[in-house]
CSV table of C-alpha atoms and ligand atoms in Angstrom, one decimal:
chain,number,residue,atom,x,y,z
A,1,MET,CA,19.4,-68.9,-15.9
A,2,THR,CA,21.1,-66.2,-13.7
A,3,GLY,CA,20.2,-63.4,-16.3
A,4,PRO,CA,22.4,-60.9,-17.6
A,5,SER,CA,26.2,-60.6,-16.8
A,6,ALA,CA,25.3,-57.5,-14.5
A,7,THR,CA,23.4,-59.8,-12.3
A,8,GLY,CA,25.5,-61.3,-9.4
A,9,PRO,CA,25.5,-64.7,-8.0
A,10,VAL,CA,22.2,-66.5,-7.4
A,11,LEU,CA,21.1,-66.0,-3.7
A,12,LEU,CA,18.5,-68.8,-3.6
A,13,ARG,CA,17.3,-71.3,-6.1
A,14,MET,CA,14.0,-73.2,-5.8
A,15,THR,CA,11.9,-75.6,-7.8
A,16,LEU,CA,8.2,-75.3,-8.4
A,17,ARG,CA,6.5,-78.6,-9.0
A,18,ALA,CA,2.9,-78.7,-7.4
A,19,GLU,CA,0.5,-76.4,-5.8
A,20,PRO,CA,1.9,-76.4,-2.2
A,21,ASP,CA,5.3,-75.2,-3.7
A,22,VAL,CA,3.5,-72.0,-4.6
A,23,PHE,CA,3.1,-71.2,-0.9
A,24,LEU,CA,6.7,-72.0,-0.4
A,25,VAL,CA,7.9,-69.9,-3.3
A,26,ARG,CA,5.8,-67.1,-1.8
A,27,GLN,CA,7.3,-67.3,1.7
A,28,ARG,CA,10.9,-67.7,0.4
A,29,GLY,CA,10.4,-64.6,-2.0
A,30,ARG,CA,9.4,-62.6,1.0
A,31,GLU,CA,12.5,-63.9,3.0
A,32,VAL,CA,14.9,-63.0,0.2
A,33,ALA,CA,13.3,-59.4,-0.1
A,34,ALA,CA,13.7,-58.9,3.6
A,35,ALA,CA,17.2,-60.3,3.6
A,36,VAL,CA,18.4,-57.7,0.9
A,37,GLY,CA,16.8,-55.0,3.0
A,38,MET,CA,13.5,-54.2,1.2
A,39,GLU,CA,10.6,-52.6,3.2
A,40,HIS,CA,7.7,-54.6,4.5
A,41,GLN,CA,5.4,-53.5,1.7
A,42,ASP,CA,7.9,-54.4,-1.0
A,43,GLN,CA,8.4,-57.8,0.6
A,44,VAL,CA,4.7,-58.4,0.4
A,45,ARG,CA,4.5,-57.1,-3.2
A,46,LEU,CA,7.3,-59.4,-4.4
A,47,ALA,CA,5.7,-62.5,-2.7
A,48,THR,CA,2.4,-61.7,-4.1
A,49,ALA,CA,3.9,-61.4,-7.7
A,50,LEU,CA,5.7,-64.8,-7.1
A,51,SER,CA,2.5,-66.4,-6.0
A,52,GLU,CA,0.6,-65.1,-8.9
A,53,ILE,CA,3.2,-66.6,-11.4
A,54,GLY,CA,3.3,-69.9,-9.4
A,55,ARG,CA,-0.5,-70.2,-9.4
A,56,TYR,CA,-0.7,-69.5,-13.0
A,57,LEU,CA,2.0,-72.0,-14.0
A,58,VAL,CA,0.9,-74.7,-11.7
A,59,VAL,CA,-2.8,-74.3,-11.4
A,60,THR,CA,-3.9,-72.6,-14.7
A,61,LEU,CA,-1.5,-73.9,-17.1
A,62,ALA,CA,-0.6,-77.1,-15.3
A,63,VAL,CA,2.9,-77.1,-16.6
A,64,PRO,CA,3.8,-80.6,-16.2
A,65,ALA,CA,7.6,-80.1,-16.1
A,66,ARG,CA,9.0,-78.2,-13.1
A,67,ALA,CA,9.6,-74.5,-13.1
A,68,GLU,CA,12.9,-73.1,-11.7
A,69,VAL,CA,12.9,-70.0,-9.5
A,70,THR,CA,16.1,-67.9,-8.8
A,71,PHE,CA,16.9,-64.8,-6.8
A,72,ALA,CA,19.9,-62.6,-7.5
A,73,VAL,CA,21.2,-59.1,-6.8
A,74,THR,CA,22.8,-56.9,-9.4
A,75,VAL,CA,26.5,-56.0,-8.5
A,76,ASP,CA,27.4,-53.0,-10.5
A,77,ALA,CA,24.3,-51.0,-10.9
A,78,THR,CA,23.3,-48.2,-8.7
A,79,PRO,CA,20.8,-48.6,-7.0
A,80,GLN,CA,21.1,-52.4,-6.8
A,81,VAL,CA,18.3,-54.4,-7.9
A,82,LEU,CA,16.7,-57.8,-6.9
A,83,VAL,CA,16.3,-59.9,-10.0
A,84,THR,CA,13.7,-62.7,-9.7
A,85,GLU,CA,13.5,-65.2,-12.5
A,86,VAL,CA,11.1,-68.0,-13.1
A,87,THR,CA,12.1,-70.5,-15.9
A,88,ALA,CA,9.5,-73.0,-17.2
A,89,VAL,CA,8.8,-75.0,-20.4
A,90,PRO,CA,5.1,-74.1,-20.9
A,91,PRO,CA,2.5,-76.4,-22.9
A,92,ALA,CA,2.8,-75.9,-26.6
A,93,GLY,CA,1.1,-73.0,-27.9
A,94,THR,CA,1.8,-70.8,-24.9
A,95,THR,CA,3.9,-67.7,-26.0
A,96,GLU,CA,5.5,-64.9,-24.4
A,97,GLN,CA,2.5,-62.7,-25.2
A,98,THR,CA,0.2,-65.2,-23.4
A,99,LEU,CA,2.0,-64.8,-20.2
A,100,THR,CA,2.4,-61.1,-20.5
A,101,GLU,CA,-1.2,-60.6,-21.0
A,102,ALA,CA,-2.2,-63.1,-18.3
A,103,LEU,CA,0.1,-61.8,-15.6
A,104,VAL,CA,-0.4,-58.1,-14.9
A,105,LEU,CA,2.3,-57.6,-12.2
A,106,GLY,CA,3.3,-53.9,-13.2
A,107,ARG,CA,2.1,-52.5,-9.9
A,108,LEU,CA,4.1,-55.1,-7.8
A,109,VAL,CA,7.5,-54.9,-9.2
A,110,ASP,CA,9.4,-52.3,-11.1
A,111,THR,CA,9.9,-54.3,-14.3
A,112,PHE,CA,8.4,-57.7,-15.5
A,113,SER,CA,9.3,-59.3,-18.9
A,114,VAL,CA,9.0,-62.6,-20.5
A,115,ALA,CA,11.5,-64.0,-22.9
A,116,ARG,CA,12.1,-67.2,-24.7
A,117,ASP,CA,15.2,-69.5,-24.2
A,118,GLY,CA,14.9,-72.3,-26.4
A,119,ALA,CA,11.9,-74.5,-25.4
A,120,ALA,CA,11.6,-72.6,-22.1
A,121,LEU,CA,10.1,-69.1,-21.2
A,122,VAL,CA,12.0,-66.9,-18.6
A,123,LEU,CA,9.8,-64.6,-16.6
A,124,ARG,CA,11.8,-61.8,-15.1
A,125,MET,CA,10.9,-59.3,-12.5
A,126,THR,CA,13.2,-56.5,-11.0
A,127,ARG,CA,12.7,-54.4,-8.0
A,128,ARG,CA,15.1,-51.7,-6.7
A,129,ILE,CA,16.7,-52.3,-3.3
A,130,PRO,CA,16.3,-49.1,-1.1
A,131,ALA,CA,19.4,-46.9,-0.6
A,132,PRO,CA,20.2,-47.5,3.0
A,133,THR,CA,21.1,-51.1,2.5
A,134,SER,CA,22.8,-50.6,-0.9
A,135,PRO,CA,25.5,-51.4,-1.8
A,136,LEU,CA,25.4,-55.1,-0.9
A,137,THR,CA,29.1,-56.2,-1.3
A,138,PRO,CA,29.8,-59.7,-2.6
A,139,ASP,CA,30.9,-60.6,1.0
A,140,ARG,CA,27.5,-59.5,2.3
A,141,LEU,CA,25.6,-61.2,-0.5
A,142,ASP,CA,27.5,-64.5,0.4
A,143,VAL,CA,26.3,-64.3,4.1
A,144,ILE,CA,22.8,-63.5,3.0
A,145,ARG,CA,22.9,-66.6,0.7
A,146,ASP,CA,24.3,-68.8,3.4
A,147,ASN,CA,21.6,-67.6,5.9
A,148,LEU,CA,18.9,-68.2,3.2
A,149,ASN,CA,19.9,-71.6,2.5
A,150,ALA,CA,20.3,-72.6,6.1
A,151,SER,CA,16.8,-71.3,7.0
A,152,ALA,CA,14.1,-74.0,6.7
A,153,ALA,CA,11.1,-73.5,4.7
A,154,SER,CA,7.9,-73.3,6.6
A,155,THR,CA,4.9,-75.5,5.8
A,156,PRO,CA,2.1,-74.2,3.5
A,157,LEU,CA,-0.2,-73.8,6.5
A,158,GLU,CA,2.4,-71.6,8.4
A,159,GLU,CA,2.6,-69.5,5.2
A,160,MET,CA,-1.1,-69.2,5.1
A,161,ALA,CA,-1.2,-68.2,8.8
A,162,GLU,CA,1.4,-65.6,7.9
A,163,GLN,CA,-0.6,-64.3,4.9
A,164,ASN,CA,-3.7,-64.0,7.1
A,165,GLU,CA,-1.7,-62.0,9.6
A,166,GLN,CA,-0.4,-59.8,6.8
A,167,LEU,CA,-4.0,-59.4,5.7
A,168,LEU,CA,-5.2,-58.3,9.1
A,169,ALA,CA,-2.4,-55.8,9.4
A,170,ALA,CA,-3.3,-54.2,6.0
A,171,LEU,CA,-6.9,-54.3,7.2
A,172,GLU,CA,-5.9,-52.5,10.5
A,173,GLN,CA,-4.0,-50.0,8.5
A,174,THR,CA,-6.8,-49.3,6.2
A,175,ARG,CA,-9.0,-48.8,9.2
A,176,ALA,CA,-6.7,-46.4,10.8
A,177,GLN,CA,-6.4,-44.4,7.4
A,178,ARG,CA,-10.1,-44.3,7.3
A,179,ASP,CA,-10.3,-42.9,11.0
A,180,GLU,CA,-7.7,-40.4,10.2
A,181,LEU,CA,-9.6,-39.2,7.2
A,182,VAL,CA,-12.7,-38.8,9.3
A,183,ARG,CA,-10.8,-36.9,11.9
A,184,LEU,CA,-9.3,-34.7,9.2
A,185,ASN,CA,-12.8,-34.1,7.7
A,186,GLU,CA,-14.2,-33.0,11.1
A,187,GLU,CA,-11.2,-30.7,11.7
A,188,LEU,CA,-11.8,-29.1,8.2
A,189,ALA,CA,-15.5,-28.6,9.1
A,190,GLU,CA,-14.4,-27.0,12.3
A,191,THR,CA,-12.0,-24.7,10.6
A,192,ASN,CA,-14.7,-23.8,8.1
A,193,ARG,CA,-17.1,-22.9,10.7
A,194,GLY,CA,-14.4,-20.8,12.3
A,195,VAL,CA,-13.5,-19.0,9.0
A,196,LEU,CA,-17.2,-18.3,8.6
A,197,ALA,CA,-17.6,-16.9,12.0
A,198,LEU,CA,-14.6,-14.7,11.5
A,199,TYR,CA,-15.9,-13.5,8.2
A,200,THR,CA,-19.3,-12.7,9.7
A,201,GLN,CA,-17.7,-10.8,12.5
A,202,LEU,CA,-15.3,-8.8,10.2
A,203,SER,CA,-18.4,-8.0,8.0
A,204,GLU,CA,-20.3,-6.6,10.9
A,205,GLU,CA,-17.3,-4.7,12.2
A,206,LEU,CA,-17.0,-3.2,8.6
A,207,ASP,CA,-20.6,-2.2,8.5
A,208,GLU,CA,-20.3,-0.6,11.9
A,209,THR,CA,-17.3,1.3,10.8
A,210,ASN,CA,-19.0,2.5,7.5
A,211,ARG,CA,-22.0,3.5,9.5
A,212,GLY,CA,-19.6,5.7,11.7
A,213,VAL,CA,-17.9,7.2,8.8
A,214,VAL,CA,-21.3,8.1,7.1
A,215,ALA,CA,-22.4,9.6,10.4
A,216,LEU,CA,-19.1,11.6,10.8
A,217,HIS,CA,-19.4,12.8,7.3
A,218,ALA,CA,-22.9,14.1,7.8
A,219,GLU,CA,-21.8,15.9,10.9
A,220,LEU,CA,-18.9,17.4,9.2
A,221,GLU,CA,-21.2,18.6,6.4
A,222,GLU,CA,-23.5,20.1,9.0
A,223,ARG,CA,-20.6,21.9,10.7
A,224,SER,CA,-19.3,23.3,7.5
A,225,VAL,CA,-22.8,24.7,6.6
A,226,GLN,CA,-23.0,26.3,10.2
A,227,LEU,CA,-19.5,27.7,9.5
A,228,ARG,CA,-20.4,29.3,6.1
A,229,ALA,CA,-23.7,30.7,7.6
A,230,ALA,CA,-21.6,32.2,10.5
A,231,SER,CA,-19.1,33.7,8.1
A,232,GLU,CA,-21.9,35.1,5.9
A,233,ALA,CA,-23.5,36.6,9.0
A,234,LYS,CA,-20.2,38.1,10.1
A,235,SER,CA,-19.7,39.8,6.6
A,236,ARG,CA,-23.4,41.1,6.6
A,237,PHE,CA,-22.8,42.5,10.1
A,238,LEU,CA,-19.6,44.2,9.0
A,239,ALA,CA,-21.0,45.6,6.0
A,240,ASN,CA,-24.3,46.8,7.7
A,241,VAL,CA,-22.6,48.3,10.7
A,242,SER,CA,-19.9,50.1,8.7
A,243,HIS,CA,-22.4,51.3,6.2
A,244,GLU,CA,-24.6,52.7,9.0
A,245,LEU,CA,-21.6,54.3,10.7
A,246,ARG,CA,-20.3,56.1,7.6
A,247,ALA,CA,-22.9,58.7,7.4
A,248,PRO,CA,-22.9,60.0,11.0
A,249,VAL,CA,-18.9,59.9,11.1
A,250,THR,CA,-18.9,61.9,7.9
A,251,ALA,CA,-21.2,64.4,9.5
A,252,VAL,CA,-19.1,64.7,12.6
A,253,ILE,CA,-16.2,65.4,10.4
A,254,GLY,CA,-18.2,68.1,8.5
A,255,LEU,CA,-19.3,69.7,11.7
A,256,THR,CA,-16.0,69.9,13.1
A,257,ARG,CA,-14.6,71.4,9.8
A,258,LEU,CA,-17.4,74.0,10.3
A,259,LEU,CA,-16.5,74.7,13.6
A,260,LEU,CA,-12.9,75.2,12.7
A,261,ASP,CA,-13.6,77.3,9.7
A,262,PRO,CA,-12.2,80.8,10.2
A,263,ALA,CA,-15.5,82.1,8.8
A,264,SER,CA,-17.4,80.6,11.7
A,265,ASP,CA,-17.7,82.1,15.2
A,266,PRO,CA,-14.3,82.2,16.8
A,267,LEU,CA,-13.3,79.4,19.2
A,268,THR,CA,-11.1,79.6,22.2
A,269,ALA,CA,-7.8,77.9,21.9
A,270,GLU,CA,-9.0,75.1,24.1
A,271,GLN,CA,-12.2,74.7,22.1
A,272,ARG,CA,-10.0,74.6,19.0
A,273,GLU,CA,-7.7,72.0,20.3
A,274,GLN,CA,-10.8,69.8,21.2
A,275,ALA,CA,-12.5,70.3,18.0
A,276,GLU,CA,-9.1,69.3,16.2
A,277,LEU,CA,-9.1,66.1,18.4
A,278,ILE,CA,-12.5,65.3,17.4
A,279,ARG,CA,-11.9,65.7,13.7
A,280,GLY,CA,-8.7,63.6,14.1
A,281,SER,CA,-10.7,60.7,15.8
A,282,ALA,CA,-13.5,60.9,13.4
A,283,ALA,CA,-11.1,60.8,10.6
A,284,ASP,CA,-9.5,57.5,12.0
A,285,LEU,CA,-13.1,56.2,12.6
A,286,LEU,CA,-13.9,56.9,8.9
A,287,SER,CA,-11.0,55.2,7.6
A,288,LEU,CA,-11.7,52.1,9.8
A,289,VAL,CA,-15.3,52.1,8.6
A,290,ASN,CA,-14.3,52.4,5.0
A,291,GLU,CA,-11.8,49.5,5.4
A,292,LEU,CA,-14.4,47.4,7.0
A,293,LEU,CA,-16.8,48.0,4.2
A,294,ASP,CA,-14.1,47.0,1.7
A,295,LEU,CA,-13.4,43.9,3.5
A,296,GLY,CA,-17.1,43.1,4.0
A,297,LYS,CA,-17.6,43.5,0.2
A,298,ALA,CA,-14.6,41.4,-0.7
A,299,GLU,CA,-15.8,38.6,1.6
A,300,SER,CA,-19.4,38.6,0.6
A,301,GLY,CA,-18.3,38.1,-3.0
A,302,ALA,CA,-19.8,41.5,-4.0
A,303,ILE,CA,-16.4,42.6,-5.8
A,304,GLU,CA,-16.3,41.4,-9.4
A,305,PRO,CA,-12.9,42.0,-11.0
A,306,ASN,CA,-12.9,44.1,-14.0
A,307,TRP,CA,-10.5,42.0,-16.2
A,308,THR,CA,-8.4,44.0,-18.6
A,309,ASP,CA,-4.9,43.9,-20.1
A,310,VAL,CA,-2.8,45.9,-17.7
A,311,GLU,CA,0.8,47.3,-18.3
A,312,LEU,CA,2.5,46.6,-15.0
A,313,ARG,CA,5.0,49.3,-15.6
A,314,THR,CA,2.1,51.8,-15.7
A,315,VAL,CA,0.8,50.6,-12.3
A,316,PHE,CA,4.4,50.8,-10.8
A,317,GLY,CA,4.8,54.4,-12.1
A,318,GLN,CA,1.5,55.5,-10.5
A,319,LEU,CA,2.4,53.8,-7.1
A,320,ARG,CA,5.9,55.4,-7.3
A,321,GLY,CA,4.2,58.8,-7.6
A,322,THR,CA,1.5,58.4,-5.0
A,323,VAL,CA,3.3,56.4,-2.3
A,324,ARG,CA,6.4,58.6,-2.4
A,325,ALA,CA,4.4,61.2,-0.7
A,326,MET,CA,4.4,58.9,2.4
A,327,ALA,CA,8.1,58.4,2.3
A,328,THR,CA,9.1,61.5,3.6
A,329,ARG,CA,11.9,60.4,5.9
A,330,PRO,CA,15.3,60.5,4.4
A,331,GLU,CA,16.4,57.2,6.3
A,332,VAL,CA,14.1,55.1,4.3
A,333,GLU,CA,14.3,54.8,0.5
A,334,LEU,CA,11.3,53.8,-1.7
A,335,VAL,CA,12.7,51.8,-4.5
A,336,VAL,CA,10.2,50.6,-7.3
A,337,VAL,CA,11.9,48.6,-10.0
A,338,ASP,CA,10.0,48.6,-13.3
A,339,PRO,CA,9.8,45.2,-14.9
A,340,ALA,CA,11.3,44.8,-18.3
A,341,PRO,CA,8.8,45.4,-21.1
A,342,PRO,CA,6.5,44.2,-22.2
A,343,ALA,CA,5.0,43.5,-18.8
A,344,LEU,CA,1.3,42.7,-19.6
A,345,ILE,CA,-0.9,41.2,-17.1
A,346,ARG,CA,-4.7,40.4,-17.3
A,347,THR,CA,-6.1,41.7,-14.1
A,348,ASP,CA,-8.2,44.3,-12.4
A,349,GLU,CA,-6.0,47.4,-12.3
A,350,VAL,CA,-7.8,49.0,-9.3
A,351,LEU,CA,-7.7,46.0,-7.2
A,352,LEU,CA,-4.1,45.3,-8.0
A,353,THR,CA,-3.1,48.9,-7.1
A,354,GLN,CA,-4.9,48.6,-3.8
A,355,VAL,CA,-3.0,45.4,-2.9
A,356,LEU,CA,0.4,46.8,-3.8
A,357,ARG,CA,-0.3,50.1,-2.1
A,358,ASN,CA,-1.2,48.5,1.1
A,359,LEU,CA,2.0,46.5,0.9
A,360,LEU,CA,4.1,49.6,0.2
A,361,HIS,CA,2.4,51.6,3.0
A,362,ASN,CA,3.1,48.7,5.5
A,363,GLY,CA,6.6,48.6,4.5
A,364,LEU,CA,7.1,52.3,5.0
A,365,LYS,CA,5.2,52.2,8.3
A,366,PHE,CA,7.3,49.3,9.8
A,367,THR,CA,10.7,50.4,8.5
A,368,ALA,CA,12.8,52.8,10.5
A,369,ARG,CA,15.7,52.8,8.1
A,370,GLY,CA,16.9,51.2,4.9
A,371,GLU,CA,14.5,50.7,2.0
A,372,VAL,CA,11.3,49.4,0.8
A,373,ARG,CA,11.7,47.7,-2.7
A,374,MET,CA,9.0,46.6,-5.0
A,375,THR,CA,10.0,44.3,-8.0
A,376,ALA,CA,8.2,42.0,-10.5
A,377,GLU,CA,9.2,39.0,-12.6
A,378,VAL,CA,7.6,36.1,-14.5
A,379,ASP,CA,8.1,32.6,-12.9
A,380,GLY,CA,6.4,29.9,-15.0
A,381,ASP,CA,2.6,30.8,-15.5
A,382,TRP,CA,2.8,33.5,-12.8
A,383,TRP,CA,3.7,37.1,-12.3
A,384,VAL,CA,5.5,37.4,-9.1
A,385,VAL,CA,5.5,40.9,-7.4
A,386,ARG,CA,7.6,41.2,-4.3
A,387,VAL,CA,7.6,44.1,-1.7
A,388,SER,CA,10.4,43.7,0.7
A,389,ASP,CA,11.5,46.1,3.4
A,390,THR,CA,14.4,46.2,6.0
A,391,GLY,CA,12.1,47.0,8.9
A,392,ILE,CA,11.2,45.4,12.2
A,393,GLY,CA,10.0,42.0,10.8
A,394,VAL,CA,7.3,39.6,12.2
A,395,PRO,CA,8.2,36.7,14.4
A,396,ALA,CA,7.7,33.3,12.6
A,397,GLU,CA,4.7,32.1,14.8
A,398,LEU,CA,2.8,35.3,14.0
A,399,GLN,CA,3.4,35.4,10.2
A,400,GLU,CA,0.0,33.8,9.5
A,401,ARG,CA,-1.9,35.7,12.2
A,402,ILE,CA,-1.3,39.0,10.7
A,403,PHE,CA,-3.5,38.0,7.9
A,404,GLU,CA,-6.4,37.7,10.4
A,405,GLU,CA,-8.7,40.7,10.8
A,406,PHE,CA,-7.8,43.3,13.4
A,407,TYR,CA,-4.6,41.4,14.2
A,408,GLN,CA,-1.6,43.5,15.0
A,409,VAL,CA,1.7,42.3,16.4
A,410,PRO,CA,1.5,43.1,20.1
A,411,GLY,CA,4.2,45.3,21.7
A,412,ARG,CA,5.7,46.3,18.3
A,413,PRO,CA,4.2,49.5,17.3
A,414,SER,CA,5.2,51.1,14.0
A,415,PRO,CA,8.5,53.0,14.4
A,416,THR,CA,7.1,55.8,12.5
A,417,GLY,CA,4.4,56.3,15.0
A,418,ALA,CA,1.7,55.4,12.3
A,419,ARG,CA,-1.5,53.7,13.5
A,420,GLY,CA,-3.4,51.2,11.7
A,421,THR,CA,-6.5,49.0,11.8
A,422,GLY,CA,-5.3,45.5,11.3
A,423,LEU,CA,-7.6,45.2,8.4
A,424,GLY,CA,-5.1,46.0,5.4
A,425,LEU,CA,-3.4,42.5,5.2
A,426,PRO,CA,-6.6,40.4,5.3
A,427,TYR,CA,-8.1,42.7,2.5
A,428,ALA,CA,-5.0,42.5,0.5
A,429,ARG,CA,-4.8,38.7,0.7
A,430,ARG,CA,-8.7,38.5,-0.2
A,431,LEU,CA,-8.1,40.8,-3.2
A,432,SER,CA,-5.1,38.7,-4.3
A,433,ARG,CA,-7.3,35.5,-4.2
A,434,LEU,CA,-10.0,37.3,-6.1
A,435,LEU,CA,-7.5,38.0,-8.9
A,436,GLY,CA,-6.6,34.3,-9.1
A,437,GLY,CA,-3.5,34.4,-7.0
A,438,ASP,CA,-2.4,34.6,-3.4
A,439,LEU,CA,-0.3,36.7,-0.9
A,440,ARG,CA,2.3,35.3,1.3
A,441,MET,CA,5.0,36.6,3.4
A,442,THR,CA,8.4,35.8,4.9
A,443,SER,CA,10.3,37.7,7.6
A,444,GLU,CA,13.2,37.8,9.8
A,445,PRO,CA,12.6,39.9,13.0
A,446,GLY,CA,14.9,42.9,13.0
A,447,ALA,CA,16.0,42.4,9.4
A,448,GLY,CA,13.0,42.8,7.3
A,449,SER,CA,9.9,41.2,5.7
A,450,THR,CA,9.1,40.1,2.1
A,451,PHE,CA,5.5,40.1,0.9
A,452,THR,CA,4.9,38.1,-2.3
A,453,VAL,CA,2.0,38.4,-4.5
A,454,HIS,CA,1.5,35.6,-7.2
A,455,LEU,CA,-0.9,36.4,-10.0
A,456,PRO,CA,-1.6,34.1,-12.9
A,457,LEU,CA,-0.6,35.0,-16.4
A,458,ARG,CA,-3.7,33.6,-17.7
A,459,PRO,CA,-6.5,34.1,-15.1
A,460,THR,CA,-9.5,31.9,-15.5
A,461,PRO,CA,-12.2,34.3,-14.2
B,1,ADP,P1,-2.2,47.6,10.0
B,1,ADP,O1,-1.0,47.9,9.1
B,1,ADP,O2,-3.3,48.6,9.7
B,1,ADP,O3,-1.9,47.4,11.5
B,1,ADP,P2,-2.3,45.3,8.5
B,1,ADP,O4,-3.4,44.2,8.3
B,1,ADP,O5,-1.9,45.9,7.2
B,1,ADP,O6,-2.8,46.2,9.6
B,1,ADP,O7,-1.1,44.5,9.2
B,1,ADP,C1,-1.3,43.8,10.4
B,1,ADP,C2,0.0,43.8,11.3
B,1,ADP,O8,0.9,43.1,10.6
B,1,ADP,C3,0.6,45.1,11.4
B,1,ADP,O9,-0.1,45.8,12.6
B,1,ADP,C4,2.1,44.8,11.8
B,1,ADP,O10,2.0,44.3,13.2
B,1,ADP,C5,2.3,43.6,11.0
B,1,ADP,N1,2.9,44.1,9.7
B,1,ADP,C6,2.3,44.3,8.5
B,1,ADP,N2,3.2,44.6,7.5
B,1,ADP,C7,4.4,44.6,8.2
B,1,ADP,C8,5.8,44.9,7.8
B,1,ADP,N3,6.1,45.3,6.5
B,1,ADP,N4,6.7,44.6,8.6
B,1,ADP,C9,6.5,44.4,9.9
B,1,ADP,N5,5.2,44.2,10.4
B,1,ADP,C10,4.2,44.3,9.5
């Protein structure tokens, strides 16, 4: 009756004879569960399972003979298990299956089984003992057994009162859980409202920002239209003014030439000197007017490159010839290095020549001694033409400004005394860009400058 060998000595043994004993078994079951350290809920579960079995045997089946109830604890299993067995001889025809189907105790205990032992049926329930109290040593089990056997069983009425109390406690617990649920629901609703408010606020802020961006965009667009209009007006002004100036200035030059002609009436020495001055100034003015006209044309988009296959060596050869006339000082050498053949480039020969001539002129203008050198090489998809000199150079902070119209580095006149207009570089950069490339410069004041023209091997006109 004490179950398998793993089960230790019986802690308590009881007999179930009539209905009042059901209460008693229930109460004692709870006491045993408490004594071995089970939680309150588990105590109630075991007590309920026992009263279910008791009621079924005594009331439903009306087992005439008595049923034996034993409680024991396994000794060598981990965790330890409380084994409760009820042994009874049922009426004929009652099988293990009858009991298994009638008593659904699976939720109350860990295992429930019914086995036959001769004429008797053994109902066996097990329930794990929680870790904190396990292991229960044999000595400890002896103490528990002695205590259980010493404690008096209470009356059915007391047990009923106890049951009522438990029921009330369970009800109270359910009510508390329901209240907690209501509170959680309210909290959730509150949080939802908060999230919704935040979402609305964020949406509004986003809308506001979007409206701002759209307005800013429109303003930018308007500004860029104004800027374009201003730039076009400037180009038109430059073109018109220079065009209008060219005729009278040319006339002044013609008139002074007439005055100075030996065939004309002789002039006094002073008059001749003044006439020479007028002619010099008029010539300067004419070159300024011409450069302004060129720049105006380039800016207004009136220049349409004439794309042809150009042999770079030819361009270099011509420049070597024409620019050499300027390089009259022995202290400065003009070096034009022909690129290795074939040096073909698809470009506008006239415009390219203007750019390079301009750079060579500048090099010679701003170099007191050393050399001005022009080279060309292919780098990837580009022709790279470099004009470098050993001249006065340009301070880093002004290296972009010299590409602005009329800008000339202040306080640094050309060492050769040559004058200029400040229009050459902006024009050269414009043309380089028209040809699909660009013009940039690097320089070290006192050591020299390098102007680099990038031109595409295959321009897309
Ligand atoms: P200009 O030569 O007629 O003054 P540019 O537009 O060609 O006008 O050049 C603008 C200015 O840039 C020059 O006045 C000069 O101060 C500076 N500059 C141009 N080329 C050189 C160079 N090779 N070395 C030093 N300074 C230069």
